[in-house]
Amino acid sequence: MSNSELPFIRDMFDTIAHRYDFLNRTLSMKRDVYWRREMVKALNLKKGQHGDVLDVACGTGDVALEAFDQCGKAIGITGMDFSQNMLILAKEKIKQKKARTISLLAGNALCLPFGKEQFDAVTIAFGIRNIGDKKGALEEFWRCMKPGGTLAVLELSTPENRFFHALYMAYFTKILPFVGGFFSDNQSAYQYLPESVIRFPDSETFAGIMQSAGFREVHWKKMTLGIVTLYTGEK
Ligand SMILES: C[S@@+](CC[C@H](N)C(=O)[O-])C[C@H]1O[C@@H](n2cnc3c(N)ncnc32)[C@H](O)[C@@H]1O
């Protein structure tokens, strides 16, 4: 996928935004909440600790809100996304929760509107697979992070067990596009979803891309039978 496809991706998320949270919870049977929780835990930010977290491709704000819950008000959280409709929903959820330490910004992950070494941690959940130039985006995250900072990347993956793989692929390529398309009125978005996951590099290859972008101590952890992988790396 080339970066010329970015407008297509942005328009797609703008179209499905109003159904995004509902479909996330339904299609993942609420596991998405647990996955984001584990990602924020992996940042090792203690409650009351001061610092700044950037959540790239923040969508409707769930990672930012999870960070707010886990870390408290001492942490400044910036959520950034290029879909205005996603940001509108994020703003509403943040307002309802009175999470005043979260700020939102429109922007592209490939060209972050921040100076270097600004953040103690950077997160991206289910966003990196939509970005063609993954190394370019990871280099941008690296640039904005303070030395010693942690990057956490959460992404969908396919199970390694052959039996479960076959079962999951049937669900993922047949049932999910149908249910997603029906509720979001955007069939192509939920057809694109399995395609983008199948195209995503395997864990070892992606960890290698993280390393080539400058990250060290790169590790990954498979969750829920391997349908999601959490990668971490340090600057
Ligand atoms: C699958 S959603 C994930 C949203 C959120 N992180 C979550 O955990 O639910 C992917 C998000 O990435 C955003 N996105 C994709 N490519 C992007 C880019 N190049 N720059 C900024 N945002 C991007 C989309 O607009 C969308 O909101």
Tab-separated table of C-alpha atoms and ligand atoms in Angstrom:
chain	number	residue	atom	x	y	z
A	1	MET	CA	0.000	0.000	0.000
A	2	SER	CA	1.500	3.323	-0.971
A	3	ASN	CA	1.045	6.580	0.896
A	4	SER	CA	-1.071	7.901	-1.983
A	5	GLU	CA	-3.785	5.711	-0.456
A	6	LEU	CA	-3.884	7.859	2.690
A	7	PRO	CA	-6.893	9.949	1.506
A	8	PHE	CA	-8.788	6.695	0.864
A	9	ILE	CA	-7.980	5.501	4.415
A	10	ARG	CA	-8.969	8.845	5.928
A	11	ASP	CA	-12.284	8.932	4.068
A	12	MET	CA	-12.985	5.336	5.062
A	13	PHE	CA	-12.515	6.085	8.775
A	14	ASP	CA	-14.539	9.283	8.426
A	15	THR	CA	-17.411	7.200	7.011
A	16	ILE	CA	-17.408	4.448	9.636
A	17	ALA	CA	-16.587	6.656	12.654
A	18	HIS	CA	-20.165	6.777	13.992
A	19	ARG	CA	-20.246	2.955	14.240
A	20	TYR	CA	-16.600	2.373	15.065
A	21	ASP	CA	-16.840	1.835	18.844
A	22	PHE	CA	-19.946	-0.325	18.621
A	23	LEU	CA	-18.407	-2.541	15.943
A	24	ASN	CA	-15.081	-2.754	17.756
A	25	ARG	CA	-16.708	-3.997	20.944
A	26	THR	CA	-19.061	-6.357	19.099
A	27	LEU	CA	-16.635	-7.881	16.606
A	28	SER	CA	-13.888	-8.353	19.206
A	29	MET	CA	-16.339	-9.469	21.917
A	30	LYS	CA	-14.991	-6.623	24.054
A	31	ARG	CA	-11.421	-7.946	23.949
A	32	ASP	CA	-10.330	-4.614	22.436
A	33	VAL	CA	-10.699	-2.997	25.869
A	34	TYR	CA	-8.333	-5.563	27.391
A	35	TRP	CA	-5.804	-5.217	24.530
A	36	ARG	CA	-5.566	-1.438	24.939
A	37	ARG	CA	-5.266	-1.844	28.711
A	38	GLU	CA	-2.301	-4.187	28.242
A	39	MET	CA	-0.709	-1.742	25.815
A	40	VAL	CA	-0.895	1.164	28.248
A	41	LYS	CA	0.413	-1.069	31.076
A	42	ALA	CA	3.416	-1.904	28.902
A	43	LEU	CA	4.460	1.770	29.013
A	44	ASN	CA	5.255	1.300	32.725
A	45	LEU	CA	3.968	4.729	33.669
A	46	LYS	CA	3.232	4.928	37.360
A	47	LYS	CA	0.152	6.674	38.697
A	48	GLY	CA	1.050	10.242	39.605
A	49	GLN	CA	4.221	10.176	37.515
A	50	HIS	CA	4.694	13.282	35.352
A	51	GLY	CA	5.234	12.966	31.639
A	52	ASP	CA	3.765	13.219	28.173
A	53	VAL	CA	2.207	10.494	26.079
A	54	LEU	CA	1.384	10.723	22.389
A	55	ASP	CA	-1.274	8.403	20.999
A	56	VAL	CA	-0.977	8.353	17.208
A	57	ALA	CA	-4.037	7.365	15.140
A	58	CYS	CA	-6.099	7.877	18.295
A	59	GLY	CA	-9.457	7.275	16.604
A	60	THR	CA	-12.279	7.784	19.088
A	61	GLY	CA	-9.841	8.237	21.972
A	62	ASP	CA	-9.929	4.862	23.713
A	63	VAL	CA	-6.162	4.572	24.236
A	64	ALA	CA	-5.928	8.152	25.511
A	65	LEU	CA	-8.798	7.497	27.939
A	66	GLU	CA	-7.177	4.238	29.078
A	67	ALA	CA	-3.910	6.115	29.711
A	68	PHE	CA	-5.858	8.732	31.655
A	69	ASP	CA	-7.441	5.981	33.801
A	70	GLN	CA	-4.166	4.203	34.454
A	71	CYS	CA	-1.823	7.152	34.911
A	72	GLY	CA	-3.982	9.871	36.417
A	73	LYS	CA	-3.844	13.599	35.884
A	74	ALA	CA	-0.088	14.090	36.105
A	75	ILE	CA	0.392	12.721	32.599
A	76	GLY	CA	-0.336	14.939	29.614
A	77	ILE	CA	-1.877	12.920	26.799
A	78	THR	CA	-2.072	14.006	23.173
A	79	GLY	CA	-4.292	12.106	20.776
A	80	MET	CA	-3.668	12.627	17.083
A	81	ASP	CA	-5.561	11.377	14.048
A	82	PHE	CA	-6.260	12.520	10.497
A	83	SER	CA	-9.954	11.632	10.542
A	84	GLN	CA	-12.047	14.607	11.683
A	85	ASN	CA	-15.070	12.415	12.409
A	86	MET	CA	-13.048	10.160	14.677
A	87	LEU	CA	-11.708	13.217	16.501
A	88	ILE	CA	-15.216	14.643	16.978
A	89	LEU	CA	-16.267	11.423	18.749
A	90	ALA	CA	-13.056	11.365	20.794
A	91	LYS	CA	-13.685	14.946	21.907
A	92	GLU	CA	-17.169	14.059	23.138
A	93	LYS	CA	-15.959	11.028	25.127
A	94	ILE	CA	-13.124	13.050	26.691
A	95	LYS	CA	-15.556	15.813	27.632
A	96	GLN	CA	-17.959	13.337	29.240
A	97	LYS	CA	-15.140	11.884	31.314
A	98	LYS	CA	-13.800	15.337	32.204
A	99	ALA	CA	-10.365	14.098	31.165
A	100	ARG	CA	-8.889	17.586	30.860
A	101	THR	CA	-5.317	16.382	30.533
A	102	ILE	CA	-6.097	14.873	27.119
A	103	SER	CA	-5.737	17.134	24.120
A	104	LEU	CA	-6.569	16.255	20.532
A	105	LEU	CA	-4.973	17.234	17.305
A	106	ALA	CA	-5.554	16.579	13.605
A	107	GLY	CA	-2.458	15.375	11.814
A	108	ASN	CA	-0.707	12.738	9.774
A	109	ALA	CA	1.403	10.059	11.457
A	110	LEU	CA	4.015	10.423	8.736
A	111	CYS	CA	4.660	14.060	9.525
A	112	LEU	CA	4.092	14.677	13.239
A	113	PRO	CA	3.588	18.332	14.152
A	114	PHE	CA	5.956	18.119	17.152
A	115	GLY	CA	9.535	18.992	17.919
A	116	LYS	CA	12.067	16.294	18.691
A	117	GLU	CA	12.275	14.485	22.043
A	118	GLN	CA	8.942	15.713	23.360
A	119	PHE	CA	7.220	12.540	24.566
A	120	ASP	CA	8.001	9.961	27.234
A	121	ALA	CA	5.899	7.384	25.429
A	122	VAL	CA	4.228	6.943	22.059
A	123	THR	CA	1.397	4.522	21.334
A	124	ILE	CA	-0.397	3.451	18.183
A	125	ALA	CA	-3.245	0.949	18.341
A	126	PHE	CA	-4.585	-0.660	15.167
A	127	GLY	CA	-3.187	2.214	13.139
A	128	ILE	CA	0.206	1.174	11.778
A	129	ARG	CA	-1.212	-1.384	9.343
A	130	ASN	CA	-3.006	1.462	7.548
A	131	ILE	CA	0.264	3.264	6.925
A	132	GLY	CA	2.204	2.174	3.834
A	133	ASP	CA	5.531	3.665	4.898
A	134	LYS	CA	5.774	1.947	8.286
A	135	LYS	CA	9.464	2.670	8.736
A	136	GLY	CA	8.873	6.361	7.945
A	137	ALA	CA	6.120	6.543	10.575
A	138	LEU	CA	8.246	4.695	13.164
A	139	GLU	CA	11.123	7.100	12.509
A	140	GLU	CA	8.748	9.987	13.174
A	141	PHE	CA	7.708	8.391	16.498
A	142	TRP	CA	11.378	7.895	17.369
A	143	ARG	CA	12.168	11.543	16.577
A	144	CYS	CA	9.436	12.826	18.895
A	145	MET	CA	10.367	10.546	21.786
A	146	LYS	CA	12.718	11.391	24.637
A	147	PRO	CA	15.730	9.097	25.044
A	148	GLY	CA	14.629	6.245	27.310
A	149	GLY	CA	11.024	6.558	26.106
A	150	THR	CA	8.836	3.595	25.213
A	151	LEU	CA	6.912	2.915	22.028
A	152	ALA	CA	3.957	0.502	22.137
A	153	VAL	CA	2.319	-0.717	18.947
A	154	LEU	CA	-0.842	-2.798	19.078
A	155	GLU	CA	-1.899	-4.522	15.889
A	156	LEU	CA	-4.181	-7.255	14.647
A	157	SER	CA	-2.441	-10.442	13.560
A	158	THR	CA	-3.382	-13.941	12.480
A	159	PRO	CA	-3.199	-16.992	14.788
A	160	GLU	CA	-0.263	-19.382	14.398
A	161	ASN	CA	-2.153	-22.574	15.295
A	162	ARG	CA	-3.309	-24.050	11.987
A	163	PHE	CA	-6.733	-25.149	13.160
A	164	PHE	CA	-7.515	-21.855	14.849
A	165	HIS	CA	-6.031	-19.972	11.900
A	166	ALA	CA	-8.493	-21.631	9.501
A	167	LEU	CA	-11.410	-20.961	11.828
A	168	TYR	CA	-10.390	-17.357	12.407
A	169	MET	CA	-9.854	-16.651	8.708
A	170	ALA	CA	-13.364	-17.910	7.963
A	171	TYR	CA	-14.755	-15.513	10.576
A	172	PHE	CA	-12.472	-12.699	9.520
A	173	THR	CA	-12.978	-12.880	5.764
A	174	LYS	CA	-16.642	-13.963	5.621
A	175	ILE	CA	-18.606	-13.052	8.760
A	176	LEU	CA	-16.801	-9.884	9.857
A	177	PRO	CA	-17.082	-8.023	6.503
A	178	PHE	CA	-20.763	-8.902	6.378
A	179	VAL	CA	-21.577	-7.742	9.941
A	180	GLY	CA	-19.277	-4.706	9.686
A	181	GLY	CA	-20.675	-3.709	6.299
A	182	PHE	CA	-24.242	-4.105	7.475
A	183	PHE	CA	-23.881	-1.898	10.563
A	184	SER	CA	-21.513	0.704	9.131
A	185	ASP	CA	-23.053	1.006	5.658
A	186	ASN	CA	-19.531	0.679	4.309
A	187	GLN	CA	-18.945	-2.824	3.005
A	188	SER	CA	-15.583	-1.961	1.463
A	189	ALA	CA	-14.154	-0.762	4.807
A	190	TYR	CA	-14.798	-4.151	6.394
A	191	GLN	CA	-13.459	-5.922	3.317
A	192	TYR	CA	-10.331	-3.807	3.526
A	193	LEU	CA	-9.853	-4.765	7.220
A	194	PRO	CA	-8.968	-8.478	6.682
A	195	GLU	CA	-6.902	-7.593	3.613
A	196	SER	CA	-4.837	-5.101	5.592
A	197	VAL	CA	-4.235	-7.626	8.398
A	198	ILE	CA	-3.212	-10.408	6.001
A	199	ARG	CA	-0.799	-7.990	4.290
A	200	PHE	CA	0.793	-6.905	7.575
A	201	PRO	CA	4.342	-8.246	8.072
A	202	ASP	CA	4.870	-11.146	10.491
A	203	SER	CA	6.023	-10.271	14.022
A	204	GLU	CA	9.704	-10.852	13.393
A	205	THR	CA	9.697	-8.720	10.239
A	206	PHE	CA	7.787	-5.895	11.914
A	207	ALA	CA	10.128	-6.006	14.925
A	208	GLY	CA	12.993	-5.684	12.415
A	209	ILE	CA	11.370	-2.567	10.922
A	210	MET	CA	11.115	-1.103	14.437
A	211	GLN	CA	14.802	-1.789	14.969
A	212	SER	CA	15.751	-0.260	11.631
A	213	ALA	CA	13.826	2.879	12.665
A	214	GLY	CA	16.112	3.140	15.700
A	215	PHE	CA	14.296	1.258	18.461
A	216	ARG	CA	16.124	-1.123	20.766
A	217	GLU	CA	14.873	-3.732	23.237
A	218	VAL	CA	12.139	-4.646	20.753
A	219	HIS	CA	9.815	-7.329	22.072
A	220	TRP	CA	6.418	-8.625	21.133
A	221	LYS	CA	3.649	-10.476	22.901
A	222	LYS	CA	0.777	-12.323	21.236
A	223	MET	CA	-2.613	-12.028	22.859
A	224	THR	CA	-5.939	-13.869	22.542
A	225	LEU	CA	-4.597	-16.872	20.587
A	226	GLY	CA	-2.465	-14.599	18.446
A	227	ILE	CA	-5.172	-12.423	16.915
A	228	VAL	CA	-3.491	-9.339	18.359
A	229	THR	CA	0.200	-8.582	18.870
A	230	LEU	CA	1.660	-5.982	21.199
A	231	TYR	CA	5.107	-4.705	20.215
A	232	THR	CA	7.275	-2.588	22.484
A	233	GLY	CA	10.560	-0.842	21.874
A	234	GLU	CA	12.740	1.763	23.533
A	235	LYS	CA	14.595	4.800	22.345
B	1	LIG	C1	-8.541	1.136	13.349
B	1	LIG	S1	-8.545	2.805	13.858
B	1	LIG	C2	-7.811	2.714	15.463
B	1	LIG	C3	-8.266	3.820	16.367
B	1	LIG	C4	-7.789	3.731	17.811
B	1	LIG	N1	-6.362	3.794	17.918
B	1	LIG	C5	-8.314	2.517	18.515
B	1	LIG	O1	-7.564	1.888	19.265
B	1	LIG	O2	-9.504	2.219	18.371
B	1	LIG	C6	-7.256	3.472	12.895
B	1	LIG	C7	-7.138	4.973	13.001
B	1	LIG	O3	-5.934	5.378	12.384
B	1	LIG	C8	-6.150	6.620	11.755
B	1	LIG	N2	-5.079	6.768	10.778
B	1	LIG	C9	-4.747	5.913	9.787
B	1	LIG	N3	-3.685	6.367	9.109
B	1	LIG	C10	-3.314	7.529	9.696
B	1	LIG	C11	-2.282	8.478	9.448
B	1	LIG	N4	-1.411	8.315	8.457
B	1	LIG	N5	-2.207	9.553	10.244
B	1	LIG	C12	-3.097	9.753	11.251
B	1	LIG	N6	-4.098	8.902	11.529
B	1	LIG	C13	-4.217	7.796	10.759
B	1	LIG	C14	-7.546	6.491	11.181
B	1	LIG	O4	-8.128	7.734	10.887
B	1	LIG	C15	-8.256	5.749	12.314
B	1	LIG	O5	-8.853	6.618	13.230
